[in-house]
Short mmCIF file of C-alpha atoms in Angstrom, two decimals:
data_model
loop_
_atom_site.label_atom_id
_atom_site.label_comp_id
_atom_site.label_asym_id
_atom_site.label_seq_id
_atom_site.Cartn_x
_atom_site.Cartn_y
_atom_site.Cartn_z
CA MET A 17 16.18 -14.07 -12.03
CA MET A 18 14.59 -10.33 -11.59
CA ASN A 19 11.46 -9.80 -13.36
CA GLN A 20 12.84 -6.67 -15.19
CA GLN A 21 9.76 -5.20 -16.09
CA GLU A 22 8.46 -4.86 -12.62
CA LEU A 23 11.63 -3.30 -11.68
CA PHE A 24 11.01 -0.82 -14.07
CA ASP A 25 7.68 -0.44 -13.03
CA LEU A 26 8.70 -0.39 -9.63
CA SER A 27 11.36 2.18 -10.26
CA HIS A 28 8.87 4.66 -11.47
CA GLU A 29 6.97 4.78 -7.83
CA GLY A 30 8.09 8.03 -6.71
CA ALA A 31 7.53 9.77 -10.34
CA GLN A 32 4.03 8.30 -9.94
CA ILE A 33 3.49 10.16 -6.78
CA ARG A 34 4.54 13.04 -8.31
CA ALA A 35 2.37 12.75 -11.10
CA ILE A 36 -0.68 13.18 -8.81
CA ALA A 37 1.01 15.89 -7.23
CA SER A 38 1.59 17.80 -10.28
CA ALA A 39 -2.00 17.35 -11.34
CA VAL A 40 -3.37 18.53 -8.35
CA ARG A 41 -1.09 21.83 -8.55
CA ASP A 42 -1.81 22.77 -12.14
CA GLY A 43 -5.82 21.40 -11.49
CA ALA A 44 -5.87 18.65 -13.42
CA LEU A 45 -7.38 16.61 -10.23
CA GLU A 46 -10.40 18.57 -8.48
CA LEU A 47 -10.57 18.59 -4.97
CA SER A 48 -13.92 18.26 -3.65
CA THR A 49 -13.67 19.68 0.21
CA SER A 50 -17.18 18.71 1.44
CA PRO A 51 -18.63 15.86 -0.32
CA ARG A 52 -20.50 13.29 0.68
CA ALA A 53 -18.48 10.58 0.60
CA ILE A 54 -15.38 8.89 -0.88
CA ILE A 55 -16.12 6.49 -3.30
CA VAL A 56 -13.59 3.89 -4.57
CA VAL A 57 -14.07 1.90 -7.55
CA ALA A 58 -10.94 -1.30 -7.71
CA PRO A 59 -12.39 -4.04 -9.95
CA ASP A 60 -9.66 -6.60 -9.13
CA TYR A 61 -8.66 -7.76 -5.51
CA LEU A 62 -5.41 -6.21 -5.73
CA ASN A 63 -5.92 -2.76 -5.99
CA ARG A 64 -8.74 -3.37 -3.21
CA CYS A 65 -5.95 -4.28 -1.81
CA VAL A 66 -3.90 -0.99 -2.22
CA VAL A 67 -6.97 0.98 -1.51
CA ARG A 68 -7.58 -0.65 1.67
CA ALA A 69 -3.45 -0.14 2.52
CA GLY A 70 -4.11 3.55 2.13
CA LEU A 71 -7.28 4.22 3.99
CA ALA A 72 -4.67 2.66 6.66
CA LEU A 73 -2.55 4.94 6.56
CA LEU A 74 -4.12 7.94 6.07
CA PRO A 75 -6.11 9.84 8.50
CA ASN A 76 -9.58 9.60 9.72
CA ALA A 77 -11.51 11.99 6.52
CA GLY A 78 -14.47 12.86 8.23
CA VAL A 79 -17.04 11.22 5.35
CA PRO A 80 -17.81 8.02 4.41
CA VAL A 81 -15.18 6.11 2.27
CA VAL A 82 -16.18 3.00 0.55
CA CYS A 83 -13.65 0.72 -1.31
CA VAL A 84 -16.09 -1.32 -3.95
CA PRO A 85 -15.57 -3.85 -7.32
CA ALA A 86 -18.44 -1.45 -8.90
CA LEU A 87 -20.05 2.11 -9.33
CA PRO A 88 -22.77 1.72 -6.99
CA ARG A 89 -26.63 2.74 -7.47
CA TYR A 90 -25.91 5.69 -4.72
CA ALA A 91 -23.57 7.23 -6.17
CA GLY A 92 -23.72 10.84 -7.09
CA ALA A 93 -23.19 14.60 -7.78
CA MET A 94 -22.07 14.79 -4.13
CA ASP A 95 -19.88 12.01 -4.09
CA VAL A 96 -15.99 12.03 -5.17
CA VAL A 97 -15.20 8.80 -7.34
CA ILE A 98 -11.87 7.44 -7.55
CA ILE A 99 -11.80 4.90 -10.82
CA SER A 100 -8.86 2.66 -10.37
CA ALA A 101 -8.22 -0.01 -12.59
CA ASP A 102 -5.28 -2.23 -14.08
CA GLU A 103 -5.69 -3.12 -18.14
CA ALA A 104 -7.27 -6.52 -17.74
CA HIS A 105 -9.94 -4.34 -15.92
CA GLU A 106 -10.02 -1.52 -18.79
CA PRO A 107 -13.49 -1.87 -19.32
CA GLN A 108 -15.26 -1.94 -15.58
CA ALA A 109 -13.02 1.00 -15.45
CA TYR A 110 -14.27 2.63 -18.89
CA ALA A 111 -17.79 1.97 -17.86
CA ALA A 112 -17.37 3.44 -14.26
CA ALA A 113 -15.95 6.85 -15.35
CA SER A 114 -18.97 6.88 -17.74
CA THR A 115 -21.30 6.55 -15.70
CA ALA A 116 -19.58 8.86 -12.69
CA HIS A 117 -19.54 11.32 -15.03
CA ALA A 118 -23.17 11.03 -16.12
CA ARG A 119 -24.21 11.51 -12.87
CA GLY A 120 -21.89 14.53 -11.81
CA CYS A 121 -19.49 12.53 -9.59
CA VAL A 122 -16.22 14.07 -9.07
CA SER A 123 -14.21 11.76 -10.39
CA ILE A 124 -10.78 10.79 -10.63
CA LEU A 125 -9.54 7.80 -13.19
CA LEU A 126 -5.67 6.10 -12.39
CA SER A 127 -5.30 3.14 -14.88
CA PRO A 128 -2.71 2.63 -18.29
CA PHE A 129 -5.19 4.21 -20.26
CA ALA A 130 -6.42 6.65 -17.91
CA SER A 131 -5.77 9.68 -20.70
CA TYR A 132 -7.76 8.18 -23.40
CA THR A 133 -10.30 6.92 -21.61
CA ALA A 134 -10.90 10.25 -19.63
CA GLU A 135 -10.87 12.00 -22.57
CA GLU A 136 -13.87 9.86 -24.19
CA THR A 137 -15.61 10.17 -20.46
CA GLY A 138 -15.08 13.26 -19.43
CA VAL A 139 -13.60 12.60 -15.96
CA ALA A 140 -10.28 13.51 -14.87
CA GLY A 141 -7.76 11.35 -15.64
CA VAL A 142 -3.48 11.49 -15.14
CA PRO A 143 -1.99 10.10 -17.67
CA ALA A 144 0.33 6.88 -17.75
CA LEU A 145 3.93 7.30 -17.46
CA PRO A 146 5.82 5.96 -20.10
CA SER A 147 6.57 2.30 -21.49
CA VAL A 148 5.14 1.51 -17.55
CA THR A 149 2.63 -1.51 -17.85
CA GLN A 150 0.25 -1.55 -14.44
CA ASN A 151 -1.44 0.71 -12.28
CA SER A 152 0.87 1.31 -9.36
CA PRO A 153 0.09 1.23 -5.31
CA ALA A 154 1.82 4.07 -4.87
CA ARG A 155 0.20 5.94 -7.67
CA THR A 156 -3.33 5.07 -6.00
CA ILE A 157 -2.62 5.31 -2.82
CA ALA A 158 -1.36 9.35 -3.70
CA ALA A 159 -4.67 10.05 -5.31
CA LEU A 160 -6.36 8.51 -2.68
CA ALA A 161 -4.53 10.60 -0.03
CA ALA A 162 -4.51 14.25 -2.03
CA ALA A 163 -8.91 13.73 -1.97
CA VAL A 164 -8.50 12.70 1.75
CA LEU A 165 -6.18 15.43 2.45
CA GLY A 166 -7.52 17.60 0.62
CA LEU A 167 -10.87 17.77 2.65
CA ARG A 168 -8.41 20.30 4.89
CA MET A 169 -5.65 21.15 2.76
CA ASP A 170 -5.25 23.69 -0.22
CA ALA A 171 -3.97 22.04 -3.42
CA ALA A 172 -0.85 23.65 -2.79
CA GLY A 173 -0.30 21.94 1.01
CA VAL A 174 -1.59 18.87 -0.52
CA ALA A 175 1.06 18.98 -3.47
CA ASP A 176 4.07 19.78 -1.55
CA THR A 177 3.45 17.21 0.95
CA LEU A 178 2.96 14.26 -2.09
CA ASP A 179 6.37 15.91 -3.66
CA SER A 180 7.46 15.27 0.02
CA ILE A 181 6.45 11.61 0.10
CA ALA A 182 7.89 10.68 -3.45
CA ASP A 183 11.26 11.90 -2.03
CA GLU A 184 11.02 9.23 0.67
CA VAL A 185 10.19 6.90 -1.92
CA ASP A 186 12.69 7.71 -4.02
CA GLU A 187 15.30 6.85 -0.86
CA GLU A 188 13.57 3.81 -0.14
CA LEU A 189 14.19 2.70 -3.97
CA ALA A 190 17.61 3.47 -4.25
CA ALA A 191 18.43 1.59 -0.88
CA CYS A 192 16.60 -1.53 -3.04
CA HIS A 193 18.51 -1.16 -6.28
CA PRO A 194 19.21 -4.86 -7.36
CA ASP A 195 23.20 -3.92 -7.81
CA ARG A 196 23.41 -3.37 -3.99
CA ASP A 197 24.77 -6.62 -1.99
CA SER A 198 22.27 -8.15 0.71
CA VAL A 199 24.20 -6.16 3.44
CA VAL A 200 23.40 -3.41 1.93
CA ASN A 201 20.10 -3.66 0.30
CA PRO A 202 16.80 -4.31 2.46
CA ALA A 203 14.83 -6.07 -0.46
CA ARG A 204 17.72 -8.23 -1.62
CA SER A 205 18.26 -9.44 1.70
CA LEU A 206 14.21 -9.63 2.61
CA ALA A 207 14.21 -12.09 -0.91
CA GLU A 208 16.84 -13.97 0.61
CA TYR A 209 15.30 -14.65 3.91
CA VAL A 210 11.64 -15.51 2.44
CA GLN A 211 13.01 -17.57 -0.78
CA ASP A 212 11.96 -21.41 -1.03
CA SER A 213 9.98 -21.22 1.67
CA PRO A 214 6.01 -20.57 3.17
CA VAL A 215 5.56 -16.73 4.90
CA VAL A 216 3.69 -15.81 7.39
CA HIS A 217 3.35 -11.39 7.13
CA VAL A 218 2.33 -10.38 10.52
CA ALA A 219 1.17 -6.99 11.67
CA ALA A 220 2.75 -5.53 14.42
CA SER A 221 -0.27 -3.49 15.36
CA ASP A 222 -3.67 -2.88 14.07
CA ASP A 223 -2.54 0.47 12.06
CA SER A 224 -0.43 -2.24 10.42
CA GLU A 225 -2.85 -5.05 9.10
CA GLU A 226 -4.03 -3.82 5.87
CA ILE A 227 0.09 -3.54 5.01
CA ALA A 228 0.70 -6.69 6.03
CA THR A 229 -2.41 -8.18 3.84
CA LEU A 230 -1.63 -5.95 0.73
CA ILE A 231 2.44 -7.40 1.36
CA ALA A 232 1.56 -11.21 1.09
CA VAL A 233 -0.41 -9.96 -1.89
CA LEU A 234 2.10 -8.79 -3.28
CA PHE A 235 4.45 -12.07 -3.05
CA SER A 236 1.94 -13.99 -3.69
CA ARG A 237 1.82 -12.65 -6.72
CA ALA A 238 5.58 -13.39 -7.75
CA GLY A 239 5.02 -16.86 -6.94
CA GLY A 240 5.48 -18.95 -3.22
CA VAL A 241 2.59 -19.47 -0.29
CA HIS A 242 2.18 -16.35 1.48
CA THR A 243 -0.26 -15.27 3.70
CA ALA A 244 -0.78 -12.17 6.29
CA LEU A 245 -1.92 -12.39 9.54
CA SER A 246 -3.01 -9.55 11.88
CA ALA A 247 -1.27 -8.40 15.15
CA GLN A 248 -4.14 -9.51 17.56
CA GLY A 249 -4.18 -13.29 15.45
CA HIS A 250 -0.83 -14.10 16.10
CA ARG A 251 -1.55 -14.00 19.29
CA LEU A 252 -3.91 -16.14 19.29
CA HIS A 253 -2.09 -18.39 17.29
CA ASP A 254 0.61 -18.37 19.85
CA GLU A 255 -1.51 -19.25 22.44
CA SER A 256 -3.33 -21.65 21.48
CA SER A 257 -0.23 -23.80 19.91
CA PRO A 258 0.80 -26.05 22.39
CA SER A 259 5.15 -26.46 22.83
CA SER A 260 6.97 -29.33 24.62
CA ALA A 261 7.53 -27.17 27.52
CA GLU A 262 4.02 -27.02 28.57
CA ASP A 263 3.33 -30.93 27.47
CA ILE A 264 4.25 -32.51 31.29
CA PHE A 265 4.51 -36.43 29.82
CA TYR A 266 7.41 -34.60 27.29
CA ASP A 267 11.02 -36.29 27.94
CA PRO A 268 13.33 -34.46 25.72
CA PHE A 269 15.96 -38.11 26.26
CA LEU A 270 13.83 -40.40 24.56
CA ASP A 271 11.13 -38.40 22.92
CA GLU A 272 11.46 -37.12 19.44
CA PRO A 273 12.32 -33.30 18.88
CA PRO A 274 8.88 -31.48 18.60
CA THR A 275 7.78 -31.13 14.82
CA MET A 276 8.62 -27.76 13.90
CA LEU A 277 6.51 -25.39 10.76
CA SER A 278 8.98 -24.99 8.40
CA SER A 279 7.10 -21.39 7.52
CA LYS A 280 9.07 -18.30 8.75
CA VAL A 281 7.85 -15.05 9.94
CA VAL A 282 7.98 -11.37 8.98
CA VAL A 283 6.89 -8.73 11.41
CA TRP A 284 5.64 -5.57 9.36
CA ALA A 285 6.16 -2.40 11.96
CA LEU A 286 5.03 1.42 11.28
CA GLY A 287 7.44 3.90 13.26
CA SER A 288 9.43 2.33 15.73
CA VAL A 289 9.77 -1.33 16.94
CA ALA A 290 11.37 -0.30 20.91
CA ASP A 291 8.98 -2.02 22.20
CA LEU A 292 8.08 -4.79 19.77
CA VAL A 293 8.00 -8.02 21.51
CA MET A 294 8.16 -10.84 18.61
CA PRO A 295 9.05 -14.72 18.35
CA ILE A 296 12.80 -15.04 18.16
CA GLU A 297 12.76 -16.13 15.21
CA ALA A 298 10.41 -13.63 13.21
CA ARG A 299 12.22 -11.43 11.25
CA CYS A 300 11.19 -7.41 11.65
CA GLU A 301 10.67 -5.19 8.49
CA TYR A 302 9.65 -1.37 9.48
CA CYS A 303 10.15 2.17 8.63
CA GLU A 304 9.81 5.15 10.69
CA ASN A 305 9.53 8.69 9.36
CA HIS A 306 12.45 10.54 9.45
CA SER A 307 11.79 13.43 7.17
CA ALA A 308 10.72 16.69 8.72
CA ASP A 309 9.28 17.99 5.56
CA THR A 310 6.60 15.06 5.39
CA ALA A 311 5.80 15.00 9.19
CA ASP A 312 5.61 18.47 9.33
CA ALA A 313 3.65 19.18 6.60
CA LEU A 314 -0.25 17.76 7.90
CA PRO A 315 -1.76 20.04 9.75
CA LEU A 316 -4.72 17.84 10.08
CA GLY A 317 -7.01 19.53 12.71
CA ASP A 318 -7.79 17.10 15.49
CA ALA A 319 -6.47 13.61 13.24
CA HIS A 320 -3.47 11.87 15.37
CA PRO A 321 -0.51 12.68 14.65
CA ALA A 322 0.40 9.19 14.43
CA ASP A 323 -1.80 8.67 11.51
CA SER A 324 -0.84 11.47 9.78
CA GLU A 325 3.02 10.28 9.86
CA SER A 326 1.67 6.89 8.82
CA LEU A 327 1.93 7.40 4.88
CA ALA A 328 5.36 7.98 4.04
CA PRO A 329 6.65 5.29 5.47
CA GLY A 330 4.16 2.35 4.79
CA LEU A 331 4.76 3.82 0.78
CA ARG A 332 8.37 3.24 1.97
CA LEU A 333 7.05 -0.69 3.50
CA ILE A 334 5.27 -1.47 0.07
CA ALA A 335 8.14 -0.18 -1.94
CA ARG A 336 10.52 -2.77 -0.42
CA ALA A 337 8.25 -5.73 -0.05
CA TRP A 338 7.54 -5.09 -4.09
CA ALA A 339 11.44 -4.78 -5.11
CA ALA A 340 12.01 -7.90 -2.44
CA SER A 341 8.91 -9.88 -4.65
CA CYS A 342 10.77 -9.24 -7.98
CA ALA A 343 13.79 -10.47 -6.56
CA THR A 344 12.07 -14.18 -5.58
CA ALA A 345 10.32 -14.42 -8.98
#
């Protein structure tokens, strides 16, 4: 049975991105163009995975970006501090926000009680959406994107980019609606594939390693045995695993069939998979950036184009995985 509250929270992912875009456009979130560092405070493991996935989807910021469980002692007035926490870690978020504000940091607070905590601490906070009970991966990544993209773009450009990405996330959520059949519903199809089986989530490339890790955590939270493996780690595992064909003493007529692991493999890829080589038994989940508005809205100087175009596909894959995890709960 699907978790209805999880589905409700998931359905607001596009709106969460637009909330950040509106805050940037209205000046509620201050964008620093030359910080010493961007410090992301995430007290819990899930939010730290979200932050690392967001950093993997974004171009090089050109300044140090760190993700820590608590505000470091070196944080000061020249730094941007983003605080992302769920309801269970609200006290840590409040303490970090108060300290960051006292030190003069440009601060952004993301939590279910952001509007109340921000009022008491004086930091910029985006009000939580009505009835949404948990912190949103898309909301955290959008705030991080605003801080990184704001280093080279004006506020209007950042807001327009986030709005375009929100449209793509909503498109993915519409495709993953629980009333749609698995033939046309990528999330339901994925949920049926991983149901009642240990799953290894493999990154198709180095760029998607953090995405695979986050997705494994989302599925693990819903139940089941899920783990993540890097692209290099999967290749090493394949090379080190003996096969019956390599055993010169194996007789297919006399010997028992080789023992097969019951786990399933899901490969996560950003962009085209035309050149991707995978095991036959693996399932591939991928998403290409098909929005011209999003692809053309990121004039990031000498940043690599592929890095610039990964944000929307990455957020779509995260939304798809979250929807699939709701169906397996």
